[in-house]
Coordinates of C-alpha atoms in Angstrom, one line a residue:
Chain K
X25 CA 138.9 30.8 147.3
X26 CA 136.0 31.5 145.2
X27 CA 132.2 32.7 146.9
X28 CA 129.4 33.9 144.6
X29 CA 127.0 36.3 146.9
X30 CA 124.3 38.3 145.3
X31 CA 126.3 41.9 146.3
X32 CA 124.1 44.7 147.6
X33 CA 125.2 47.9 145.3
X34 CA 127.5 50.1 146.2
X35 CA 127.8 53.5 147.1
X36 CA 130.4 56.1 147.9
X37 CA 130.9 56.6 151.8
X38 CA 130.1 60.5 152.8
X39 CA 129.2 62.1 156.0
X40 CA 131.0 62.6 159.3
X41 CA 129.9 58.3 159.5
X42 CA 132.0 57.6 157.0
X43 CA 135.1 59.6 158.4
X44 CA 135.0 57.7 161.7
X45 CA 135.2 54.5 159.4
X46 CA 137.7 56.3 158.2
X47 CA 139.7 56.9 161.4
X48 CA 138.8 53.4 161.9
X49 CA 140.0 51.9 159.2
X50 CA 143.3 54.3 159.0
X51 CA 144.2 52.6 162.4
X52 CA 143.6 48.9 161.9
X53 CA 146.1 49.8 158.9
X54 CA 148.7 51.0 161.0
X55 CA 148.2 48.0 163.2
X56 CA 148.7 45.8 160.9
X57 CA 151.8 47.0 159.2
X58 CA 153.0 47.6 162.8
X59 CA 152.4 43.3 163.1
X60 CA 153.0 42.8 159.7
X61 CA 150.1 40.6 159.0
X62 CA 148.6 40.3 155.8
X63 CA 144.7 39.5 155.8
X64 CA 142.5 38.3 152.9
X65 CA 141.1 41.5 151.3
X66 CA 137.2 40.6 149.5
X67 CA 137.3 42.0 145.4
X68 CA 134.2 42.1 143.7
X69 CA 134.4 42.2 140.3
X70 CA 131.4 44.0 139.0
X71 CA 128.8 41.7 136.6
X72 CA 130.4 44.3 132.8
X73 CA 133.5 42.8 134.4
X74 CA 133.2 39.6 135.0
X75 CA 131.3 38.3 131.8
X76 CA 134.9 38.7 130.2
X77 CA 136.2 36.1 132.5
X78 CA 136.9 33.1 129.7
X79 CA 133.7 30.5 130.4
X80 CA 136.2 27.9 130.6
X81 CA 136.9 29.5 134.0
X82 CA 133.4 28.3 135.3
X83 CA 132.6 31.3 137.1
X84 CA 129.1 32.0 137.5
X85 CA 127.9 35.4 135.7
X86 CA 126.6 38.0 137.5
X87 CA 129.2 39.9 140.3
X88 CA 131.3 37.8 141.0
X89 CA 133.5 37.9 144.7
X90 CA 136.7 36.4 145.7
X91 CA 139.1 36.5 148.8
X92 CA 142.5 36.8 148.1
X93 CA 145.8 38.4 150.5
X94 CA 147.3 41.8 149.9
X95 CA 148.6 44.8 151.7
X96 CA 147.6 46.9 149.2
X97 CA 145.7 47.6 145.8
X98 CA 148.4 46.2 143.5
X99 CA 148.9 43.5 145.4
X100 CA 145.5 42.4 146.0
X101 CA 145.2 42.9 141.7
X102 CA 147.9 41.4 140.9
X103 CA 146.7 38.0 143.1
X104 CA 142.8 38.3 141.0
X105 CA 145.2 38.6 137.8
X106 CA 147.1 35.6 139.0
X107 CA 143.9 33.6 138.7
X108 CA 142.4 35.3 136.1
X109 CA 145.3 36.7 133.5
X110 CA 142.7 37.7 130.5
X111 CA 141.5 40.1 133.4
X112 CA 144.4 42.4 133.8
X113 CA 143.5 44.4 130.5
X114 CA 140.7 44.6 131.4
X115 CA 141.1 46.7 134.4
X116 CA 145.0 48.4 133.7
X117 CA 146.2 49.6 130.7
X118 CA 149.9 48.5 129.1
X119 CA 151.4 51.2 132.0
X120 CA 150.0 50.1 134.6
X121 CA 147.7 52.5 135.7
X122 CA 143.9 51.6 136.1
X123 CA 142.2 52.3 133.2
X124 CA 140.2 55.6 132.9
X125 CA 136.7 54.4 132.7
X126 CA 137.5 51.5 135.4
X127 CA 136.6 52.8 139.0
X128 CA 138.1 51.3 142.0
X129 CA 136.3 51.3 145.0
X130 CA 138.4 50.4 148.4
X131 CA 135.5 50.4 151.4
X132 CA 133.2 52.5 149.9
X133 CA 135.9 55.5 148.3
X134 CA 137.2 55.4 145.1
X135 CA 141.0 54.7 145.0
X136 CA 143.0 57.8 145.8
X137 CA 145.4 57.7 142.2
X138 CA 144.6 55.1 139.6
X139 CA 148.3 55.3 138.7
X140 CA 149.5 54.3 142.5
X141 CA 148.4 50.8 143.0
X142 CA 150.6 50.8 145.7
X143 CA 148.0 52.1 148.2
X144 CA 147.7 50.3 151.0
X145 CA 145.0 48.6 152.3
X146 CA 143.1 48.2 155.6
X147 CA 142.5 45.0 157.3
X148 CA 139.7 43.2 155.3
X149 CA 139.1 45.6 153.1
X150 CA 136.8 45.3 150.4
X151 CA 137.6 46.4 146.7
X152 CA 134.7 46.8 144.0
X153 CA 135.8 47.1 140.3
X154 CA 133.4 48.1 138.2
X155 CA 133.0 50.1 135.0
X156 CA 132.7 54.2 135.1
X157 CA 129.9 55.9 134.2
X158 CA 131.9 58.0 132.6
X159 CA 132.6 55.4 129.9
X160 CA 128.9 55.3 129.4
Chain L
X12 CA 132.8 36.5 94.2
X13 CA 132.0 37.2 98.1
X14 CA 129.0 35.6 99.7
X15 CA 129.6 37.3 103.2
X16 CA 129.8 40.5 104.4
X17 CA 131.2 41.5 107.9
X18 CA 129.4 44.9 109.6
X19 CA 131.4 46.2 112.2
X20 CA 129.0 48.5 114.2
X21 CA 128.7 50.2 117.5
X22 CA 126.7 47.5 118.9
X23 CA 127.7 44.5 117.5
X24 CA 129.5 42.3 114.4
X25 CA 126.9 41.2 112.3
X26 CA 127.8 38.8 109.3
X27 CA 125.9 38.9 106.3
X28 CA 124.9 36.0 103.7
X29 CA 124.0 36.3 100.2
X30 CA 120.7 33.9 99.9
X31 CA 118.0 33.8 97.3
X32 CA 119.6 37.1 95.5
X33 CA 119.7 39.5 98.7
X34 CA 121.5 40.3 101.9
X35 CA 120.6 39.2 105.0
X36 CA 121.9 38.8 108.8
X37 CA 122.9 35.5 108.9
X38 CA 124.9 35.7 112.8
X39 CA 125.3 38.5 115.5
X40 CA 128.6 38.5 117.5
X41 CA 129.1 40.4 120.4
X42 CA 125.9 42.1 120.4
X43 CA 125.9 45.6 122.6
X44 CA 129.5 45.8 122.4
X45 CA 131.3 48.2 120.3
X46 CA 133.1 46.5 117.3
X47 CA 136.0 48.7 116.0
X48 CA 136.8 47.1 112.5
X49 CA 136.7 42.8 111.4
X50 CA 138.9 40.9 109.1
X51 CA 138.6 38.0 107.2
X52 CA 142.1 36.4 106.6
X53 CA 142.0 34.8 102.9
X54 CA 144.2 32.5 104.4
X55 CA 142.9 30.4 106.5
X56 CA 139.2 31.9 106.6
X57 CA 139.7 32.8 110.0
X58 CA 137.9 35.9 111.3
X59 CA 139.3 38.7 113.9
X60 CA 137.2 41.5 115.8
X61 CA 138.6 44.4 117.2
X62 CA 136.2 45.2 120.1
X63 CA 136.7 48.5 121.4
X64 CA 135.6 48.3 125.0
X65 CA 135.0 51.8 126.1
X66 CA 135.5 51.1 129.8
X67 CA 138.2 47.6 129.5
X68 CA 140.4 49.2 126.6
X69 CA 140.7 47.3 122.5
X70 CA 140.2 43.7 123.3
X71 CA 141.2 41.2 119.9
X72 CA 139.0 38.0 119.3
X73 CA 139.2 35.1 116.4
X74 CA 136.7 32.9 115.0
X75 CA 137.7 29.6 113.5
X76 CA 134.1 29.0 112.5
X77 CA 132.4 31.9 110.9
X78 CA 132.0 33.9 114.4
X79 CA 129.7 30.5 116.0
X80 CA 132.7 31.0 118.9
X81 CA 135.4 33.4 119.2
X82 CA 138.5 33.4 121.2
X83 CA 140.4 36.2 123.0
X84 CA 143.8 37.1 121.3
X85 CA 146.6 39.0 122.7
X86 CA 146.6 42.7 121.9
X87 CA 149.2 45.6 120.9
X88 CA 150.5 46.7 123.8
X89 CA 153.2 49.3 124.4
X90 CA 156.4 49.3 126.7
X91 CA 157.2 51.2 129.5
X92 CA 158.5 54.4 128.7
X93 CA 156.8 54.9 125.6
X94 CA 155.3 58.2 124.9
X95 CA 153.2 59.5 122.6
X96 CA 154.3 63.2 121.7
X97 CA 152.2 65.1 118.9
X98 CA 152.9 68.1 116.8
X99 CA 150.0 70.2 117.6
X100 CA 151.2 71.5 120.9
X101 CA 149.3 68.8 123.4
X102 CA 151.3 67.1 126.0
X103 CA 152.8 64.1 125.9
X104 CA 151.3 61.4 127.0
X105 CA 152.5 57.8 128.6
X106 CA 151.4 55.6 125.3
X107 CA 148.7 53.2 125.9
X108 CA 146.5 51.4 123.3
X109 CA 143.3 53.0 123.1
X110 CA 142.5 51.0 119.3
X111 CA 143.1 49.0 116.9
X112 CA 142.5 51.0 113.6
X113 CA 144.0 48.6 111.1
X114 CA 144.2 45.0 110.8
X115 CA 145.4 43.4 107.6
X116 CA 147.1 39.6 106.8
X117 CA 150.1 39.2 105.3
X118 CA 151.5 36.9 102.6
X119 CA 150.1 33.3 102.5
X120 CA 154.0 32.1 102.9
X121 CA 154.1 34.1 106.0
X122 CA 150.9 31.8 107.9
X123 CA 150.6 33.2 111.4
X124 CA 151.8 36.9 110.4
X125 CA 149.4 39.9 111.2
X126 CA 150.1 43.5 111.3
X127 CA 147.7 46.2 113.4
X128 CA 148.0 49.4 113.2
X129 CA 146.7 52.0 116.4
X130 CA 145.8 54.4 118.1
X131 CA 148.1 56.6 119.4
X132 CA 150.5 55.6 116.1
X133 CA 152.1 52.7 116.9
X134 CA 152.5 49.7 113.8
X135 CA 153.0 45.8 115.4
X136 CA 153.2 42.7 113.9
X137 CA 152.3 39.1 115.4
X138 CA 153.8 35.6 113.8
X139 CA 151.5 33.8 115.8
X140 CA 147.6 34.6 114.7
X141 CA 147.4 37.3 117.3
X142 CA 148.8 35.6 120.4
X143 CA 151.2 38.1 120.6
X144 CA 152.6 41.2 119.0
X145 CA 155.6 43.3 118.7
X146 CA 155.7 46.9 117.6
X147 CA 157.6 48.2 115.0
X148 CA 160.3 50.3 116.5
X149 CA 162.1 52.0 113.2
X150 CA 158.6 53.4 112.4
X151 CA 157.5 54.6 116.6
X152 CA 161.0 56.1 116.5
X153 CA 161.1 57.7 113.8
X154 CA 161.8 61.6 114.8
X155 CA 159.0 62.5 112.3
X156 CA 156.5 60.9 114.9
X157 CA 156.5 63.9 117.4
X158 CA 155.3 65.7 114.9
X159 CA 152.0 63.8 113.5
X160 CA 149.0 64.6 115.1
X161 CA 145.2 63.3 115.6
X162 CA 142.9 62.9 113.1
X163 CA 139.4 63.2 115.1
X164 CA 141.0 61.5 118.0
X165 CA 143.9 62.9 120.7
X166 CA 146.5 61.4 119.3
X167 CA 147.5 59.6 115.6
X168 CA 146.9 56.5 114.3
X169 CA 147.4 54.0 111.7
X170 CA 144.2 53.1 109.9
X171 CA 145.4 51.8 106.6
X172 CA 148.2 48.9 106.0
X173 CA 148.5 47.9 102.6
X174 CA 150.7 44.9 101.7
X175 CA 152.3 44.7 99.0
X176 CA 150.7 41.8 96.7
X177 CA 153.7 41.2 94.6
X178 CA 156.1 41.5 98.0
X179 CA 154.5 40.7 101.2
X180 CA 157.8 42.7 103.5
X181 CA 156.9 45.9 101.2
X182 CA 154.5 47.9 102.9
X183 CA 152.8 51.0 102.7
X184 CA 151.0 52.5 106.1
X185 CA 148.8 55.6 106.0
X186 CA 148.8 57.7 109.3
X187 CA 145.7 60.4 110.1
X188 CA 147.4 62.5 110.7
X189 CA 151.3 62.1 109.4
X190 CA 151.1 60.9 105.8
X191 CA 152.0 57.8 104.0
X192 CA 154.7 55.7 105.2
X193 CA 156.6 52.6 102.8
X194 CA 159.2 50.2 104.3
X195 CA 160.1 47.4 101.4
X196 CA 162.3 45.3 104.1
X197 CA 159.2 44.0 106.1
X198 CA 159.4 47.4 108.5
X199 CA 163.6 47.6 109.3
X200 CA 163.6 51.0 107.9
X201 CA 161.2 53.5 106.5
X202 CA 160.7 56.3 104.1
X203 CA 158.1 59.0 103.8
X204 CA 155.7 58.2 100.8
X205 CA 153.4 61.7 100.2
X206 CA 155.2 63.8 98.2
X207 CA 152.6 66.0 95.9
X208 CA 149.5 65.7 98.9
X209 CA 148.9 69.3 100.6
X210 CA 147.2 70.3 103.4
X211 CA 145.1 73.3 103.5
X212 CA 144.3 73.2 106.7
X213 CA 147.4 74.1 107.9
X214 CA 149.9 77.4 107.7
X215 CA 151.3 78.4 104.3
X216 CA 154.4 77.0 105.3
X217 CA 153.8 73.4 106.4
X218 CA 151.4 72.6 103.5
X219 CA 153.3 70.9 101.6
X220 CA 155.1 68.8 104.5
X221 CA 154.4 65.3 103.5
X222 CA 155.0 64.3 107.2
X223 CA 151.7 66.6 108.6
X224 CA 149.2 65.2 105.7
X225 CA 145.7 63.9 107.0
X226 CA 145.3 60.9 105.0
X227 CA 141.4 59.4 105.9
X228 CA 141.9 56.1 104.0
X229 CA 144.1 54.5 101.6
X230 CA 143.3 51.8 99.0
X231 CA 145.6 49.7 96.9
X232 CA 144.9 47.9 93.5
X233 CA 145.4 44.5 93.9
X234 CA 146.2 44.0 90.2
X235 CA 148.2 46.9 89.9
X236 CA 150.5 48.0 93.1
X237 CA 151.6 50.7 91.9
X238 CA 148.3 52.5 91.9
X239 CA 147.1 53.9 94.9
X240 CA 144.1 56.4 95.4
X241 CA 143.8 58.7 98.9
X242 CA 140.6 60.3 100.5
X243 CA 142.5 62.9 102.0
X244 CA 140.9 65.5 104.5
X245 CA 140.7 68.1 101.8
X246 CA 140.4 65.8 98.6
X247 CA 141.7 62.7 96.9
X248 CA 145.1 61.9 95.8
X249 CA 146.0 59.5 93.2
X250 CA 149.8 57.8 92.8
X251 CA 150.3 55.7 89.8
X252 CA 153.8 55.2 91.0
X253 CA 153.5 53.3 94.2
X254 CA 153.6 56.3 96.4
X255 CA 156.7 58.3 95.2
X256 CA 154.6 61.2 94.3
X257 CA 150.9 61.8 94.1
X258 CA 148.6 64.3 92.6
X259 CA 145.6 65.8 93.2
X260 CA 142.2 64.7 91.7
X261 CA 139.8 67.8 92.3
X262 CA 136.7 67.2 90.1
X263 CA 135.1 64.8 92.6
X264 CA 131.5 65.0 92.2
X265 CA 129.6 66.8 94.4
X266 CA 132.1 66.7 97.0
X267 CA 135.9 66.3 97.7
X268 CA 135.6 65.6 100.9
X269 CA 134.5 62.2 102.8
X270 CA 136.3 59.4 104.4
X271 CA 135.8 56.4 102.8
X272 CA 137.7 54.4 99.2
X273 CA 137.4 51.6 97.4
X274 CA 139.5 50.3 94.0
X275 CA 138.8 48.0 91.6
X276 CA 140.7 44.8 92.1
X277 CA 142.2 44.6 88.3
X278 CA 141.6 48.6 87.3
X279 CA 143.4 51.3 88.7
X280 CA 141.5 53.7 87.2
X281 CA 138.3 52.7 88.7
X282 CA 137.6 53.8 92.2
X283 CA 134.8 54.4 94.6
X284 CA 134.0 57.5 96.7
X285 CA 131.5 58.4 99.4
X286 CA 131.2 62.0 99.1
X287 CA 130.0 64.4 102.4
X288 CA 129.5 68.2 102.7
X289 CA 133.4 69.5 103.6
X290 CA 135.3 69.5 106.5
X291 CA 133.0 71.6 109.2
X292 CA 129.7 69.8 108.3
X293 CA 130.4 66.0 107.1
X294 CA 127.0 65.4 106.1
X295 CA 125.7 64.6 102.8
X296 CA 125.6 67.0 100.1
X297 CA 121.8 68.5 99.8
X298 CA 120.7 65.8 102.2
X299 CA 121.2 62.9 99.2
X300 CA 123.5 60.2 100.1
X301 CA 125.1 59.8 96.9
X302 CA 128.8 57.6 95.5
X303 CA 131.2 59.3 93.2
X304 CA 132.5 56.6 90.9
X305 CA 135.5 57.1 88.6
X306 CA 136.1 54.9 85.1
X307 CA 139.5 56.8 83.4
X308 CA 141.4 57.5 86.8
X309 CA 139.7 60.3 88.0
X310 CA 139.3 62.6 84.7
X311 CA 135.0 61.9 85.3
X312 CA 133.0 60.7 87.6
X313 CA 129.5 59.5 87.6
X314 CA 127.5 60.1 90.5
X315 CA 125.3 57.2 91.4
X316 CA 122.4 57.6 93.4
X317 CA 119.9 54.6 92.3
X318 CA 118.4 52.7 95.3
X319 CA 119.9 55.5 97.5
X320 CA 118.5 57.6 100.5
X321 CA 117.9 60.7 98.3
X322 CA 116.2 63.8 100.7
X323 CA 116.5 64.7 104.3
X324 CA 119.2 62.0 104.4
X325 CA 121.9 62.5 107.2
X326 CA 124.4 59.5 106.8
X327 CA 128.4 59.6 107.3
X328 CA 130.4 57.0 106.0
X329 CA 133.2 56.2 107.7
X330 CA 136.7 55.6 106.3
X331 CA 136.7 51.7 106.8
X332 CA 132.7 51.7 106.1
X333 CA 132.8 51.4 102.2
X334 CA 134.4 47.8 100.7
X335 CA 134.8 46.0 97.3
X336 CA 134.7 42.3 96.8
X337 CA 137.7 40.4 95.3
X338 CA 136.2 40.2 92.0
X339 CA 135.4 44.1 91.6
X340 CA 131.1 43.7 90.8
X341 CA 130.3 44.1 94.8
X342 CA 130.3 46.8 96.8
X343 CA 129.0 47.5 100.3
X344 CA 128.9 50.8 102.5
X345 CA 127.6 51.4 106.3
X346 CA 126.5 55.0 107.7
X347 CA 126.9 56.4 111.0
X348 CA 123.2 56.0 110.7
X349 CA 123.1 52.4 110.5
X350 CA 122.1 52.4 106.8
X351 CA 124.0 49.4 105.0
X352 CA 124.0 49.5 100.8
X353 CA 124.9 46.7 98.7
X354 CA 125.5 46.6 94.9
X355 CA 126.0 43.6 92.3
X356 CA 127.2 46.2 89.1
X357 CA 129.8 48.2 90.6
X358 CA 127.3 50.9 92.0
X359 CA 125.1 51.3 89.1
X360 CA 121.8 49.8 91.6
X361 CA 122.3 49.6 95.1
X362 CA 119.7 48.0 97.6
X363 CA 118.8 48.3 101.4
X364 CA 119.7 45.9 103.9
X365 CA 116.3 45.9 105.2
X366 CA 117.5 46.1 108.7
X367 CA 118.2 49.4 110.7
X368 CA 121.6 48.6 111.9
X369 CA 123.5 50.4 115.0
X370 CA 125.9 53.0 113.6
X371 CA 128.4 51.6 111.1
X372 CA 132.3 51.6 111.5
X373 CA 133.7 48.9 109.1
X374 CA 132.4 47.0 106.4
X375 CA 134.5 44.1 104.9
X376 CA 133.9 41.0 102.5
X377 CA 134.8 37.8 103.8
X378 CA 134.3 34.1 102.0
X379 CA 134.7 32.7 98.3
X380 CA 138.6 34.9 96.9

């Protein structure tokens, strides 16, 4: 499933708001793995991203978001990669890992190792890829 | 004689058209992204781009049509397990491709066959127009490897694949920094290639090490394989014996030191220099940007400056940045400063293309062989 939103920008979460989102969030998790149901996580693939995607693929420029299912970052990747395979070097290198200028943002905080995809995700959680700053 | 020139710059590929007796920029590809080197197979007239995506990684594209549309190839990529492991004491590393530094066609019986060459030092080969690649595993693991090193980067890379012309599976690689390789069985085995190079910046002992020698670029006569000149980082090196031993050529006016080479298609002895203030500086010599041009293989050399920048100039030529034509009369060279140079008379007049370009990594000739 495909949905083209203009995306309000992101920022990282701070502040003692963003810990109870935190605690939260930390708890639907365990929930969830507890019933071992998988939700649709939302990725939004930030507009430097997406103007890669082949224009074959018809995707609108801009940001571009899609829902797909996944328990955790790699998953939820590897389902976007799936549909889009000219995307996967894009965002991970040859080992695996998330590429150094790519940042990964799960609910507001960048992912905790960019070579341990294998961190889980909330219920509903909302990734945002987008380039670094640090790449310039 | 080549009507098209391809600029590789930091924002852009533009392709330049001879018209009405001068250059000009006929098409812009990729414009505001970072183009790493082009080539222009004589094969099939197919065009490749090696982006260099700062944030997504090397990206490969092809153009069937003179860069009107491009479309994404596979790129190098390296296994699992693979690391890259230098000699200069720096830890190693999981090896991921971080650029493609060389790109070069092979035989026209061999249609389909590339070879790149990359950063962090690993050769591969495609048989398919770049839809897919396979690295050369006799040269990544080779023991020698641990011990090259970067050349203005982390980690080594290939920047210079020359094919053979009379024997498309013999090939000669150059490595910044770990010297000159030659395979003649299409890359099943390998053999160091340069013996008589020296390296001054490194201890007494390891000067002469052919395997630690920072070669910037390395050019190949087409007419005569077994000449090969070097624009080493402390001077040039000539072979006339297709690598098995080279010697120096230290009368290289004003300057020893730069990164760029060019050869004459049909004479070895005539070859093209882009000379820059040594090693700690890399800027032109008394703010002229000047070309060292040798007739008799490096005994003389007239230094050519008509049509050039000649006060408070600042440009760097880059090692892929200066090109000849397949007929020998053209010549074309980009600066970091976006300056681009043509000549028609083997760099006795250049001219200004009068555009101010982005900063300048390749510079190749493309159409009419």
């Amino acid at each position: 499933m495909y949905a083209y939103r203009p995306q309000r920008p992101r920022t990282p979460c701070i502040g003692k708001r963003c810990w109870v989102a935190r605690v939260i969030a930390q708890r639907r998790m365990l929930f969830l793995s507890l019933n071992k149901e998988r939700s649709l996580a939302k990725v939004v693939l930030a507009s430097a991203l997406s103007r890669w995607l082949p224009s074959s693929s018809g995707m609108p420029t801009g940001e571009v978001a899609l829902e797909v299912a996944g328990a955790s970052i790699g998953e939820v990747l590897d389902r976007v990669f799936a549909l889009h395979p000219n995307l996967r070097g894009y965002v991970v290198d040859e080992q695996g890992a998330v590429r150094h200028h790519v940042a990964v943002f799960v609910d507001g905080d960048a992912m905790r190792d960019k070579r341990n995809l294998a961190q889980p995700l909330g219920e509903r959680a909302e990734l945002y890829v987008m380039q670094a700053l640090s790449g310039g | 004689m080549s009507d098209q020139v391809l600029v590789s710059t930091r924002k852009g590929l533009f392709s330049l058209e001879r018209r009405d007796g001068a250059w000009q920029i006929a098409r812009t590809s990729f414009l505001g992204h970072n183009i790493a080197l082009a080539l222009a197979d004589p094969r099939d007239g197919s065009w490749y781009a090696a982006l260099d995506l700062g944030h997504f990684g090397a990206k490969l594209q092809r153009s069937t049509d003179e860069g009107r549309t491009w479309t994404e190839c596979a790129v190098p990529a390296y296994d699992a397990g693979d690391t890259v492991i230098t000699g200069d004491g720096k830890p190693p590393q999981p090896a991921a491709l971080k650029l493609i530094w060389s790109l070069e066609a092979g035989a026209a019986s061999q249609p389909g066959r590339l070879w790149a060459g990359t950063i962090p030092g690993g050769l591969f080969r495609s048989d398919d127009f770049g839809a897919s690649w396979q690295i050369v595993r006799s040269l990544w693991e080779r023991p020698a490897r641990g011990e090259w090193f970067g050349g203005g980067f982390d980690a080594p890379g290939i920047h210079t694949i020359c094919v053979d012309p009379r024997d498309a599976d013999c090939l000669r690689v150059a490595v910044s920094t770990g010297g000159v390789w030659c395979s003649v069985d299409a890359g099943e085995t390998w053999a160091q290639a340069a013996n008589g190079m020296f390296a001054e910046y490194m201890p007494e002992e390891r000067r002469h090490d052919p395997n630690v020698q920072d070669v910037h670029r390395m050019v190949q006569c087409r007419a005569a394989p077994d000449a090969l000149w070097a624009q080493h980082h402390n001077g040039v090196f000539r072979s006339i014996d297709g690598g098995n031993q080279w010697s120096e050529v230290a009368n290289v006016q004003p300057s020893v030191f730069g990164f760029g080479v060019a050869v004459h298609p049909r004479d070895p002895q005539r070859a093209w220099f882009v000379p820059a203030t040594k090693d700690e500086k890399r800027i032109p010599v008394g703010g002229k940007v000047v070309v060292a041009r040798t007739r008799d293989g490096g005994k003389n050399f007239d230094v050519l400056r008509e049509g050039l920048p000649q006060q408070d100039a600042y440009d760097l030529v880059y090692r892929h940045a200066l090109a000849i034509d397949a007929i020998g009369d053209r010549l074309a060279f980009g600066s970091t400063t976006g300056g681009l140079w043509t000549t028609e008379d083997q760099g006795d007049h250049w001219q200004a293309l009068p555009a101010r370009l982005p900063p300048v990594h390749a510079v190749t000739f493309a159409g009419a062989h």
